[in-house]
Amino acid sequence: MTAAGRFPVMEIFGPTVQGEGMVIGRKTMFVRTAGCDYACSWCDSAFTWDGTGKRDIRMLTAAEIVSELFRLGGESFSHVTLSGGNPALLARLDELIALLHDRGIEVALETQGSLWRDWFLAIDDLTLSPKPPSSGMNADWAVLDQLVAKLTELNRNYSLKVVVFDETDLAYAGEVHRRYPHASLYLQSGNDDLAERDPAVLLNRLLRRYEWLVQRVMDSTSLKSVRVLPQLHAWLWGNKRGV
Amino acid sequence: MTAAGRFPVMEIFGPTVQGEGMVIGRKTMFVRTAGCDYACSWCDSAFTWDGTGKRDIRMLTAAEIVSELFRLGGESFSHVTLSGGNPALLARLDELIALLHDRGIEVALETQGSLWRDWFLAIDDLTLSPKPPSSGMNADWAVLDQLVAKLTELNRNYSLKVVVFDETDLAYAGEVHRRYPHASLYLQSGNDDLAERDPAVLLNRLLRRYEWLVQRVMDSTSLKSVRVLPQLHAWLWGNKRGV
Ligand code: SF4
Ligand code: SF4
């Protein structure tokens, strides 16, 4: 018997509204883990891996994470989102998922899809977000193929999400759609101004970017069965963290 | 053998983005039928039933509707939303749904849930939106109970959507959640300024209303497994019709 695992936790917050992707609008708590195997140019959570948030990282057991969730959220939530960084770096996150399920809480995961974990099968809402060219990363199609195949075969509730900043990213999203035609695909307009402090100024930029993406997708004959969404939390609260 | 049915169609438009509810963000075409058995105080489609849009109503067969959809949308869509008014007033809308399914098109329906049609069972994404007190309508719980029971029993993909303008509506949404705890529930912040012509002014109002609703739901211990969404199309395009 090994001792209970400890997980590097960057922040725990909520309840708040899930601002993006397949469970957009859902009332949820967030657990943001530290560490990522990528280094996307426009990462909005770079503090989880670039050293700037190092002093905020706490090594917590699953039980400690659960008590903090209930301390913050009381009896007001039924959904927890695991985000990062890349939570898939943590081999034993199944311990946390099991504790949450025991309490009747559903669990969502956001990961770029760079590696498989068996505990993905316990996730209620799984988002794979392969990174488009503008990120500077090179997503490994072979790994993604395997993940999508397993999740499909085992009939899991998952989706693909591609953040789109420009035409090259849009072509990449098209490639994802062709490759996995039966997977739910969410296109999300990217936030290219993470430094903007004025939510009203940011909102204007984000609206224009979302409208551009909507227009491009509406005109496309290859991007058919897709959803195009903004990041609601950025529209509401700008670049503020922990909301 | 009767001749093919004709349906009162108010407008056909798209492709555009579904701005609200369970398929938010989905690229879709809209078919808006004329006529409603309700007369909600804040109806944003009152032209479908109050006489002001009367001259725009066309009596079309299902085949004519389908050709107009393809004339407008070409090969760029795979989803059609039936909205109104109340499309459930039309007994034989299954004719249209069958033609669309033959072409591989998915079909969504938006109805307040005031009456049952067997063709509901053919709908891929069904939204029941019982009207809260601010509408001035009195939703019939007994009818809604029946609809929810049938859709649940037959394992259909449906959701409930409640538009919320004020605290009384919020209490009503809570009642819906208690009554149908296993149904997906979407709360939507209402647009209380249908006359505003300036999208920027409207956007500000809508953002504040959405933020208020988010805050109220986050604080609630009874509204747990819910989604809170705005109307994306109103954020983008204001009160403009046909987008
Ligand atoms: S994969 Fe996600 S968390 Fe990691 S660097 Fe990219 S955007 Fe940031
Ligand atoms: S049920 Fe819908 S279409 Fe009918 S009056 Fe109410 S809001 Fe308008």
Short mmCIF file of C-alpha atoms and ligand atoms in Angstrom, two decimals:
data_model
loop_
_atom_site.label_atom_id
_atom_site.label_comp_id
_atom_site.label_asym_id
_atom_site.label_seq_id
_atom_site.Cartn_x
_atom_site.Cartn_y
_atom_site.Cartn_z
CA MET A 1 0.00 0.00 0.00
CA THR A 2 1.43 3.39 -0.97
CA ALA A 3 0.51 6.61 0.74
CA ALA A 4 -2.14 8.75 -0.99
CA GLY A 5 -0.67 10.70 -3.88
CA ARG A 6 -0.07 14.42 -3.78
CA PHE A 7 -0.87 16.65 -6.73
CA PRO A 8 0.63 20.02 -7.68
CA VAL A 9 -2.31 22.41 -7.45
CA MET A 10 -2.04 25.92 -8.83
CA GLU A 11 -5.47 27.21 -7.86
CA ILE A 12 -8.91 26.07 -6.78
CA PHE A 13 -11.81 28.43 -7.36
CA GLY A 14 -15.52 28.74 -7.98
CA PRO A 15 -18.34 28.20 -8.24
CA THR A 16 -18.26 30.05 -11.51
CA VAL A 17 -19.57 29.61 -15.01
CA GLN A 18 -17.68 27.41 -17.45
CA GLY A 19 -16.89 29.94 -20.14
CA GLU A 20 -16.06 27.67 -23.06
CA GLY A 21 -16.33 24.38 -24.83
CA MET A 22 -18.69 21.44 -24.47
CA VAL A 23 -20.04 22.37 -21.05
CA ILE A 24 -20.22 26.11 -21.70
CA GLY A 25 -22.45 27.86 -19.19
CA ARG A 26 -22.31 25.04 -16.65
CA LYS A 27 -21.94 26.02 -13.02
CA THR A 28 -18.64 24.51 -12.02
CA MET A 29 -15.69 24.62 -9.65
CA PHE A 30 -12.17 24.69 -11.10
CA VAL A 31 -9.10 22.77 -10.00
CA ARG A 32 -6.09 24.03 -11.94
CA THR A 33 -3.06 21.77 -11.76
CA ALA A 34 0.50 22.99 -12.29
CA GLY A 35 2.78 21.83 -15.07
CA CYS A 36 2.46 21.41 -18.81
CA ASP A 37 4.32 19.43 -21.45
CA TYR A 38 3.61 22.19 -23.98
CA ALA A 39 4.54 25.87 -24.06
CA CYS A 40 1.96 27.49 -26.32
CA SER A 41 2.82 31.01 -27.45
CA TRP A 42 -0.59 32.35 -26.40
CA CYS A 43 -1.13 30.18 -23.31
CA ASP A 44 -3.49 32.01 -20.94
CA SER A 45 -2.33 29.82 -18.05
CA ALA A 46 1.41 30.15 -18.56
CA PHE A 47 1.77 30.81 -14.82
CA THR A 48 1.10 27.09 -14.33
CA TRP A 49 4.35 26.12 -16.06
CA ASP A 50 6.65 29.09 -16.77
CA GLY A 51 7.83 29.59 -13.22
CA THR A 52 5.95 32.84 -12.57
CA GLY A 53 3.37 31.06 -10.40
CA LYS A 54 5.81 28.74 -8.68
CA ARG A 55 5.26 30.06 -5.17
CA ASP A 56 1.51 29.41 -5.44
CA ILE A 57 1.84 25.70 -6.14
CA ARG A 58 0.69 23.46 -3.29
CA MET A 59 1.16 19.70 -3.09
CA LEU A 60 -2.28 18.45 -2.01
CA THR A 61 -3.85 15.04 -1.57
CA ALA A 62 -7.13 14.25 -3.29
CA ALA A 63 -8.90 14.50 0.08
CA GLU A 64 -7.40 17.94 0.70
CA ILE A 65 -8.53 19.14 -2.73
CA VAL A 66 -12.04 17.88 -2.06
CA SER A 67 -12.26 19.64 1.31
CA GLU A 68 -11.07 22.89 -0.22
CA LEU A 69 -13.70 22.55 -2.96
CA PHE A 70 -16.43 22.15 -0.36
CA ARG A 71 -15.04 24.91 1.83
CA LEU A 72 -15.28 27.30 -1.15
CA GLY A 73 -18.39 25.98 -2.87
CA GLY A 74 -20.44 24.66 0.03
CA GLU A 75 -23.58 22.93 -1.18
CA SER A 76 -23.89 25.04 -4.31
CA PHE A 77 -22.16 22.89 -6.94
CA SER A 78 -22.37 19.50 -8.63
CA HIS A 79 -19.60 19.83 -11.21
CA VAL A 80 -15.82 20.20 -11.08
CA THR A 81 -13.53 21.02 -14.00
CA LEU A 82 -9.94 19.79 -13.98
CA SER A 83 -7.79 22.17 -15.96
CA GLY A 84 -4.16 23.17 -16.16
CA GLY A 85 -1.55 23.22 -17.39
CA ASN A 86 -2.09 19.66 -18.43
CA PRO A 87 -3.81 17.56 -15.73
CA ALA A 88 -3.00 14.45 -17.79
CA LEU A 89 0.57 14.70 -16.54
CA LEU A 90 -0.71 13.37 -13.21
CA ALA A 91 -0.85 9.59 -13.25
CA ARG A 92 -3.13 9.12 -10.25
CA LEU A 93 -5.77 11.79 -10.67
CA ASP A 94 -8.29 8.92 -10.56
CA GLU A 95 -8.06 9.24 -6.76
CA LEU A 96 -9.58 12.72 -6.94
CA ILE A 97 -12.19 11.73 -9.53
CA ALA A 98 -13.34 8.79 -7.40
CA LEU A 99 -13.76 10.99 -4.30
CA LEU A 100 -15.79 13.49 -6.30
CA HIS A 101 -17.98 10.83 -7.85
CA ASP A 102 -18.60 9.45 -4.35
CA ARG A 103 -20.08 12.84 -3.48
CA GLY A 104 -22.26 12.85 -6.61
CA ILE A 105 -20.10 15.44 -8.37
CA GLU A 106 -19.52 15.25 -12.13
CA VAL A 107 -16.00 15.85 -13.39
CA ALA A 108 -14.80 17.53 -16.58
CA LEU A 109 -11.27 17.48 -17.93
CA GLU A 110 -9.45 19.86 -20.26
CA THR A 111 -6.27 18.49 -21.82
CA GLN A 112 -4.48 19.05 -25.12
CA GLY A 113 -4.45 15.32 -25.83
CA SER A 114 -0.71 14.73 -25.76
CA LEU A 115 -0.97 11.56 -23.70
CA TRP A 116 -3.43 8.93 -22.56
CA ARG A 117 -4.43 8.07 -19.01
CA ASP A 118 -6.79 5.25 -18.12
CA TRP A 119 -8.57 7.60 -15.74
CA PHE A 120 -9.86 9.52 -18.79
CA LEU A 121 -12.54 6.81 -18.86
CA ALA A 122 -13.94 8.08 -15.56
CA ILE A 123 -14.32 11.66 -16.83
CA ASP A 124 -17.87 12.86 -17.48
CA ASP A 125 -17.06 15.67 -19.95
CA LEU A 126 -13.71 15.31 -21.65
CA THR A 127 -12.28 18.05 -23.85
CA LEU A 128 -9.28 17.33 -26.06
CA SER A 129 -7.82 20.55 -27.41
CA PRO A 130 -5.08 19.87 -29.94
CA LYS A 131 -3.07 23.02 -30.48
CA PRO A 132 -3.15 24.78 -33.85
CA PRO A 133 -0.06 26.16 -35.65
CA SER A 134 -0.28 29.63 -34.03
CA SER A 135 0.55 28.01 -30.68
CA GLY A 136 4.02 27.13 -31.96
CA MET A 137 3.44 23.52 -30.92
CA ASN A 138 3.39 20.47 -33.17
CA ALA A 139 0.51 18.25 -32.12
CA ASP A 140 1.26 14.54 -32.58
CA TRP A 141 -1.49 13.15 -34.80
CA ALA A 142 -0.62 9.54 -33.97
CA VAL A 143 -1.25 10.10 -30.26
CA LEU A 144 -4.43 12.04 -30.93
CA ASP A 145 -5.66 9.29 -33.26
CA GLN A 146 -5.25 6.79 -30.45
CA LEU A 147 -7.04 8.96 -27.90
CA VAL A 148 -9.98 9.66 -30.18
CA ALA A 149 -10.23 5.99 -31.18
CA LYS A 150 -10.31 4.80 -27.56
CA LEU A 151 -12.81 7.41 -26.40
CA THR A 152 -15.06 6.69 -29.37
CA GLU A 153 -14.86 2.94 -29.01
CA LEU A 154 -15.68 3.12 -25.32
CA ASN A 155 -18.50 5.53 -26.06
CA ARG A 156 -17.24 8.30 -23.78
CA ASN A 157 -18.65 11.81 -23.68
CA TYR A 158 -15.81 13.78 -25.23
CA SER A 159 -15.25 16.59 -27.69
CA LEU A 160 -12.46 18.23 -29.62
CA LYS A 161 -11.80 21.93 -29.20
CA VAL A 162 -9.57 23.97 -31.48
CA VAL A 163 -8.66 27.56 -30.65
CA VAL A 164 -8.46 29.62 -33.84
CA PHE A 165 -6.44 32.80 -34.24
CA ASP A 166 -5.96 33.01 -38.01
CA GLU A 167 -6.48 31.35 -41.38
CA THR A 168 -3.73 28.80 -40.79
CA ASP A 169 -5.42 27.70 -37.57
CA LEU A 170 -8.73 27.51 -39.39
CA ALA A 171 -7.19 25.17 -41.97
CA TYR A 172 -5.87 23.08 -39.08
CA ALA A 173 -9.39 22.93 -37.59
CA GLY A 174 -10.60 21.72 -40.99
CA GLU A 175 -8.00 18.97 -40.90
CA VAL A 176 -9.19 17.93 -37.41
CA HIS A 177 -12.78 17.83 -38.67
CA ARG A 178 -11.83 15.69 -41.70
CA ARG A 179 -9.78 13.35 -39.56
CA TYR A 180 -12.43 12.86 -36.86
CA PRO A 181 -15.71 13.54 -38.68
CA HIS A 182 -17.84 11.89 -35.99
CA ALA A 183 -16.33 13.71 -33.02
CA SER A 184 -18.03 16.83 -31.67
CA LEU A 185 -15.88 19.76 -32.73
CA TYR A 186 -15.83 23.14 -30.99
CA LEU A 187 -14.02 26.07 -32.56
CA GLN A 188 -13.08 28.83 -30.17
CA SER A 189 -11.91 32.30 -31.08
CA GLY A 190 -8.58 33.02 -29.45
CA ASN A 191 -7.75 35.87 -27.08
CA ASP A 192 -4.68 37.58 -28.56
CA ASP A 193 -4.38 40.28 -25.95
CA LEU A 194 -3.69 38.70 -22.58
CA ALA A 195 -2.14 41.93 -21.29
CA GLU A 196 -5.19 44.17 -21.76
CA ARG A 197 -6.42 45.35 -18.37
CA ASP A 198 -9.56 47.17 -19.43
CA PRO A 199 -12.37 44.61 -19.82
CA ALA A 200 -14.35 46.98 -22.10
CA VAL A 201 -11.46 47.36 -24.55
CA LEU A 202 -10.82 43.63 -24.46
CA LEU A 203 -14.49 42.86 -25.01
CA ASN A 204 -14.47 44.83 -28.23
CA ARG A 205 -11.49 42.91 -29.55
CA LEU A 206 -12.96 39.58 -28.52
CA LEU A 207 -16.31 40.34 -30.12
CA ARG A 208 -14.64 41.24 -33.40
CA ARG A 209 -12.54 38.07 -33.34
CA TYR A 210 -15.56 35.91 -32.56
CA GLU A 211 -17.56 37.56 -35.32
CA TRP A 212 -14.73 36.95 -37.77
CA LEU A 213 -14.58 33.26 -36.85
CA VAL A 214 -18.36 32.90 -37.08
CA GLN A 215 -18.31 34.46 -40.53
CA ARG A 216 -15.49 32.29 -41.79
CA VAL A 217 -17.16 29.11 -40.52
CA MET A 218 -20.56 30.08 -41.91
CA ASP A 219 -19.00 30.51 -45.35
CA SER A 220 -17.17 27.18 -45.22
CA THR A 221 -18.47 24.08 -46.97
CA SER A 222 -16.06 21.79 -45.13
CA LEU A 223 -16.70 23.01 -41.57
CA LYS A 224 -20.27 21.83 -41.28
CA SER A 225 -21.09 19.97 -38.09
CA VAL A 226 -19.24 22.31 -35.78
CA ARG A 227 -19.90 24.71 -32.94
CA VAL A 228 -18.29 28.13 -32.79
CA LEU A 229 -18.00 29.62 -29.34
CA PRO A 230 -16.33 32.51 -27.55
CA GLN A 231 -14.86 32.48 -24.04
CA LEU A 232 -17.72 33.86 -21.97
CA HIS A 233 -15.59 34.43 -18.87
CA ALA A 234 -13.25 36.73 -20.84
CA TRP A 235 -16.25 38.68 -22.16
CA LEU A 236 -17.51 39.13 -18.63
CA TRP A 237 -14.38 39.52 -16.60
CA GLY A 238 -11.57 40.26 -19.05
CA ASN A 239 -8.18 38.77 -18.30
CA LYS A 240 -8.80 38.46 -14.56
CA ARG A 241 -7.64 35.19 -12.99
CA GLY A 242 -9.61 32.96 -10.64
CA VAL A 243 -13.11 33.85 -11.81
CA MET B 1 -54.08 10.15 -49.95
CA THR B 2 -54.03 13.85 -49.10
CA ALA B 3 -51.87 16.40 -50.86
CA ALA B 4 -48.62 17.34 -49.18
CA GLY B 5 -49.22 19.71 -46.27
CA ARG B 6 -48.42 23.40 -46.42
CA PHE B 7 -46.86 25.20 -43.51
CA PRO B 8 -46.99 28.89 -42.62
CA VAL B 9 -43.38 30.02 -42.84
CA MET B 10 -42.35 33.42 -41.53
CA GLU B 11 -38.70 33.34 -42.51
CA ILE B 12 -35.91 31.01 -43.57
CA PHE B 13 -32.34 32.15 -43.00
CA GLY B 14 -28.79 31.07 -42.38
CA PRO B 15 -26.35 29.55 -42.11
CA THR B 16 -25.75 31.33 -38.85
CA VAL B 17 -24.67 30.47 -35.37
CA GLN B 18 -27.24 29.14 -32.90
CA GLY B 19 -27.04 31.82 -30.24
CA GLU B 20 -28.64 30.06 -27.28
CA GLY B 21 -29.59 26.89 -25.48
CA MET B 22 -28.48 23.30 -25.80
CA VAL B 23 -26.87 23.64 -29.22
CA ILE B 24 -25.34 27.04 -28.61
CA GLY B 25 -22.64 27.83 -31.14
CA ARG B 26 -23.80 25.23 -33.66
CA LYS B 27 -23.80 26.23 -37.29
CA THR B 28 -27.42 26.02 -38.29
CA MET B 29 -30.14 27.19 -40.67
CA PHE B 30 -33.39 28.57 -39.22
CA VAL B 31 -36.94 27.91 -40.30
CA ARG B 32 -39.28 30.22 -38.38
CA THR B 33 -42.92 29.21 -38.55
CA ALA B 34 -45.77 31.65 -38.03
CA GLY B 35 -48.31 31.45 -35.26
CA CYS B 36 -48.19 30.99 -31.51
CA ASP B 37 -50.63 29.85 -28.84
CA TYR B 38 -48.94 32.19 -26.35
CA ALA B 39 -48.47 35.96 -26.31
CA CYS B 40 -45.46 36.55 -24.07
CA SER B 41 -44.97 40.15 -22.99
CA TRP B 42 -41.30 40.15 -24.04
CA CYS B 43 -41.60 37.89 -27.10
CA ASP B 44 -38.73 38.68 -29.49
CA SER B 45 -40.63 37.04 -32.35
CA ALA B 46 -43.99 38.74 -31.86
CA PHE B 47 -44.09 39.43 -35.61
CA THR B 48 -44.82 35.72 -36.04
CA TRP B 49 -48.19 36.03 -34.30
CA ASP B 50 -49.24 39.65 -33.62
CA GLY B 51 -50.18 40.53 -37.20
CA THR B 52 -47.23 42.84 -37.87
CA GLY B 53 -45.47 40.20 -40.01
CA LYS B 54 -48.61 38.93 -41.70
CA ARG B 55 -47.64 39.91 -45.24
CA ASP B 56 -44.36 37.93 -44.96
CA ILE B 57 -46.04 34.60 -44.22
CA ARG B 58 -45.81 32.06 -47.04
CA MET B 59 -47.61 28.74 -47.19
CA LEU B 60 -44.89 26.31 -48.23
CA THR B 61 -44.68 22.55 -48.63
CA ALA B 62 -41.91 20.63 -46.91
CA ALA B 63 -40.18 20.17 -50.28
CA GLU B 64 -40.31 23.92 -50.95
CA ILE B 65 -38.82 24.65 -47.54
CA VAL B 66 -36.01 22.20 -48.18
CA SER B 67 -35.17 23.70 -51.57
CA GLU B 68 -35.08 27.18 -50.08
CA LEU B 69 -32.75 25.93 -47.33
CA PHE B 70 -30.36 24.52 -49.92
CA ARG B 71 -30.65 27.57 -52.15
CA LEU B 72 -29.54 29.74 -49.20
CA GLY B 73 -27.14 27.39 -47.44
CA GLY B 74 -25.72 25.37 -50.31
CA GLU B 75 -23.44 22.63 -49.08
CA SER B 76 -22.37 24.51 -45.98
CA PHE B 77 -24.76 23.19 -43.34
CA SER B 78 -25.80 19.96 -41.61
CA HIS B 79 -28.25 21.31 -39.03
CA VAL B 80 -31.63 23.06 -39.18
CA THR B 81 -33.46 24.70 -36.28
CA LEU B 82 -37.25 24.86 -36.29
CA SER B 83 -38.37 27.89 -34.34
CA GLY B 84 -41.38 30.16 -34.16
CA GLY B 85 -43.80 31.19 -32.96
CA ASN B 86 -44.58 27.68 -31.86
CA PRO B 87 -43.78 25.06 -34.53
CA ALA B 88 -45.64 22.50 -32.43
CA LEU B 89 -48.89 24.03 -33.69
CA LEU B 90 -48.20 22.29 -37.00
CA ALA B 91 -49.46 18.72 -36.92
CA ARG B 92 -47.51 17.39 -39.90
CA LEU B 93 -44.07 18.90 -39.50
CA ASP B 94 -42.77 15.32 -39.59
CA GLU B 95 -42.89 15.66 -43.39
CA LEU B 96 -40.20 18.34 -43.26
CA ILE B 97 -38.12 16.50 -40.65
CA ALA B 98 -38.13 13.31 -42.75
CA LEU B 99 -36.94 15.16 -45.86
CA LEU B 100 -34.12 16.77 -43.88
CA HIS B 101 -33.07 13.49 -42.29
CA ASP B 102 -33.01 11.95 -45.78
CA ARG B 103 -30.40 14.53 -46.69
CA GLY B 104 -28.36 13.78 -43.55
CA ILE B 105 -29.41 17.01 -41.83
CA GLU B 106 -30.00 17.10 -38.07
CA VAL B 107 -33.05 18.96 -36.81
CA ALA B 108 -33.54 21.00 -33.66
CA LEU B 109 -36.85 22.28 -32.31
CA GLU B 110 -37.66 25.18 -30.01
CA THR B 111 -41.11 25.10 -28.44
CA GLN B 112 -42.56 26.30 -25.17
CA GLY B 113 -43.96 22.87 -24.41
CA SER B 114 -47.66 23.70 -24.47
CA LEU B 115 -48.59 20.64 -26.51
CA TRP B 116 -47.28 17.27 -27.60
CA ARG B 117 -46.66 16.07 -31.16
CA ASP B 118 -45.52 12.55 -31.98
CA TRP B 119 -42.99 14.05 -34.40
CA PHE B 120 -41.09 15.40 -31.36
CA LEU B 121 -39.60 11.91 -31.26
CA ALA B 122 -37.82 12.53 -34.57
CA ILE B 123 -36.16 15.73 -33.34
CA ASP B 124 -32.41 15.54 -32.68
CA ASP B 125 -32.13 18.48 -30.25
CA LEU B 126 -35.37 19.40 -28.56
CA THR B 127 -35.69 22.50 -26.39
CA LEU B 128 -38.74 22.96 -24.19
CA SER B 129 -38.91 26.51 -22.88
CA PRO B 130 -41.69 26.90 -20.35
CA LYS B 131 -42.42 30.57 -19.86
CA PRO B 132 -41.69 32.22 -16.49
CA PRO B 133 -44.04 34.67 -14.73
CA SER B 134 -42.58 37.80 -16.39
CA SER B 135 -43.96 36.55 -19.72
CA GLY B 136 -47.50 37.03 -18.44
CA MET B 137 -48.28 33.44 -19.43
CA ASN B 138 -49.37 30.60 -17.17
CA ALA B 139 -47.48 27.48 -18.16
CA ASP B 140 -49.56 24.32 -17.67
CA TRP B 141 -47.51 22.05 -15.42
CA ALA B 142 -49.64 19.00 -16.20
CA VAL B 143 -48.86 19.25 -19.94
CA LEU B 144 -45.19 19.89 -19.28
CA ASP B 145 -45.06 16.91 -16.90
CA GLN B 146 -46.35 14.70 -19.69
CA LEU B 147 -43.89 16.02 -22.27
CA VAL B 148 -40.91 15.62 -19.96
CA ALA B 149 -42.02 12.13 -18.94
CA LYS B 150 -42.40 10.95 -22.54
CA LEU B 151 -39.11 12.44 -23.72
CA THR B 152 -37.28 10.98 -20.73
CA GLU B 153 -38.85 7.55 -21.06
CA LEU B 154 -38.02 7.39 -24.75
CA ASN B 155 -34.51 8.59 -24.03
CA ARG B 156 -34.67 11.61 -26.33
CA ASN B 157 -32.05 14.35 -26.47
CA TYR B 158 -33.96 17.25 -24.95
CA SER B 159 -33.47 20.08 -22.53
CA LEU B 160 -35.45 22.67 -20.63
CA LYS B 161 -34.71 26.34 -21.08
CA VAL B 162 -36.02 29.10 -18.84
CA VAL B 163 -35.56 32.75 -19.71
CA VAL B 164 -34.97 34.77 -16.56
CA PHE B 165 -35.68 38.49 -16.20
CA ASP B 166 -36.05 38.89 -12.43
CA GLU B 167 -36.15 37.20 -9.03
CA THR B 168 -39.65 35.82 -9.61
CA ASP B 169 -38.49 34.15 -12.82
CA LEU B 170 -35.49 32.79 -10.97
CA ALA B 171 -37.76 31.20 -8.38
CA TYR B 172 -39.76 29.71 -11.25
CA ALA B 173 -36.55 28.26 -12.73
CA GLY B 174 -35.87 26.73 -9.32
CA GLU B 175 -39.29 25.13 -9.38
CA VAL B 176 -38.59 23.68 -12.85
CA HIS B 177 -35.27 22.27 -11.56
CA ARG B 178 -36.94 20.68 -8.52
CA ARG B 179 -39.72 19.24 -10.64
CA TYR B 180 -37.43 17.77 -13.32
CA PRO B 181 -34.14 17.21 -11.50
CA HIS B 182 -32.77 14.87 -14.17
CA ALA B 183 -33.51 17.09 -17.16
CA SER B 184 -30.77 19.34 -18.54
CA LEU B 185 -31.69 22.87 -17.52
CA TYR B 186 -30.50 26.01 -19.31
CA LEU B 187 -31.11 29.42 -17.77
CA GLN B 188 -30.97 32.31 -20.19
CA SER B 189 -30.78 35.97 -19.33
CA GLY B 190 -33.61 37.87 -20.97
CA ASN B 191 -33.36 40.78 -23.35
CA ASP B 192 -35.57 43.52 -21.90
CA ASP B 193 -34.87 46.11 -24.56
CA LEU B 194 -36.11 44.86 -27.90
CA ALA B 195 -36.36 48.43 -29.23
CA GLU B 196 -32.70 49.38 -28.77
CA ARG B 197 -31.14 49.98 -32.20
CA ASP B 198 -27.55 50.54 -31.15
CA PRO B 199 -25.84 47.14 -30.72
CA ALA B 200 -23.15 48.64 -28.46
CA VAL B 201 -25.69 50.07 -26.02
CA LEU B 202 -27.67 46.84 -26.07
CA LEU B 203 -24.52 44.79 -25.51
CA ASN B 204 -23.81 46.65 -22.31
CA ARG B 205 -27.28 45.96 -20.98
CA LEU B 206 -27.14 42.32 -21.97
CA LEU B 207 -23.75 41.82 -20.38
CA ARG B 208 -24.97 43.29 -17.09
CA ARG B 209 -28.08 41.12 -17.14
CA TYR B 210 -26.06 38.00 -17.89
CA GLU B 211 -23.59 38.82 -15.14
CA TRP B 212 -26.45 39.32 -12.69
CA LEU B 213 -27.94 35.95 -13.57
CA VAL B 214 -24.55 34.21 -13.33
CA GLN B 215 -24.02 35.73 -9.89
CA ARG B 216 -27.45 34.74 -8.61
CA VAL B 217 -27.06 31.17 -9.83
CA MET B 218 -23.54 30.84 -8.46
CA ASP B 219 -24.83 31.87 -5.02
CA SER B 220 -27.74 29.44 -5.12
CA THR B 221 -27.67 26.09 -3.33
CA SER B 222 -30.75 24.83 -5.16
CA LEU B 223 -29.71 25.69 -8.73
CA LYS B 224 -26.82 23.27 -8.98
CA SER B 225 -26.75 21.20 -12.16
CA VAL B 226 -27.62 24.04 -14.50
CA ARG B 227 -26.13 25.98 -17.36
CA VAL B 228 -26.37 29.76 -17.55
CA LEU B 229 -26.11 31.21 -21.04
CA PRO B 230 -26.61 34.50 -22.84
CA GLN B 231 -27.98 34.97 -26.37
CA LEU B 232 -24.82 35.17 -28.44
CA HIS B 233 -26.60 36.47 -31.54
CA ALA B 234 -27.93 39.49 -29.62
CA TRP B 235 -24.42 40.19 -28.29
CA LEU B 236 -23.09 40.13 -31.85
CA TRP B 237 -25.87 41.62 -33.89
CA GLY B 238 -28.21 43.38 -31.46
CA ASN B 239 -31.90 43.23 -32.19
CA LYS B 240 -31.46 42.66 -35.92
CA ARG B 241 -33.74 40.02 -37.44
CA GLY B 242 -32.73 37.19 -39.74
CA VAL B 243 -29.13 36.74 -38.61
S1 SF4 C 1 -1.32 23.02 -23.61
FE1 SF4 C 1 -2.68 24.46 -22.56
S2 SF4 C 1 -1.73 24.86 -20.55
FE2 SF4 C 1 -0.17 23.87 -21.85
S3 SF4 C 1 0.97 25.60 -22.74
FE3 SF4 C 1 -0.65 25.05 -24.23
S4 SF4 C 1 -2.41 26.40 -23.70
FE4 SF4 C 1 -0.97 26.43 -21.96
S1 SF4 C 2 -44.05 31.16 -26.72
FE1 SF4 C 2 -42.25 32.00 -27.78
S2 SF4 C 2 -42.99 32.69 -29.79
FE2 SF4 C 2 -44.80 32.36 -28.48
S3 SF4 C 2 -45.23 34.40 -27.62
FE3 SF4 C 2 -43.92 33.31 -26.13
S4 SF4 C 2 -41.81 33.91 -26.66
FE4 SF4 C 2 -43.14 34.44 -28.42
#
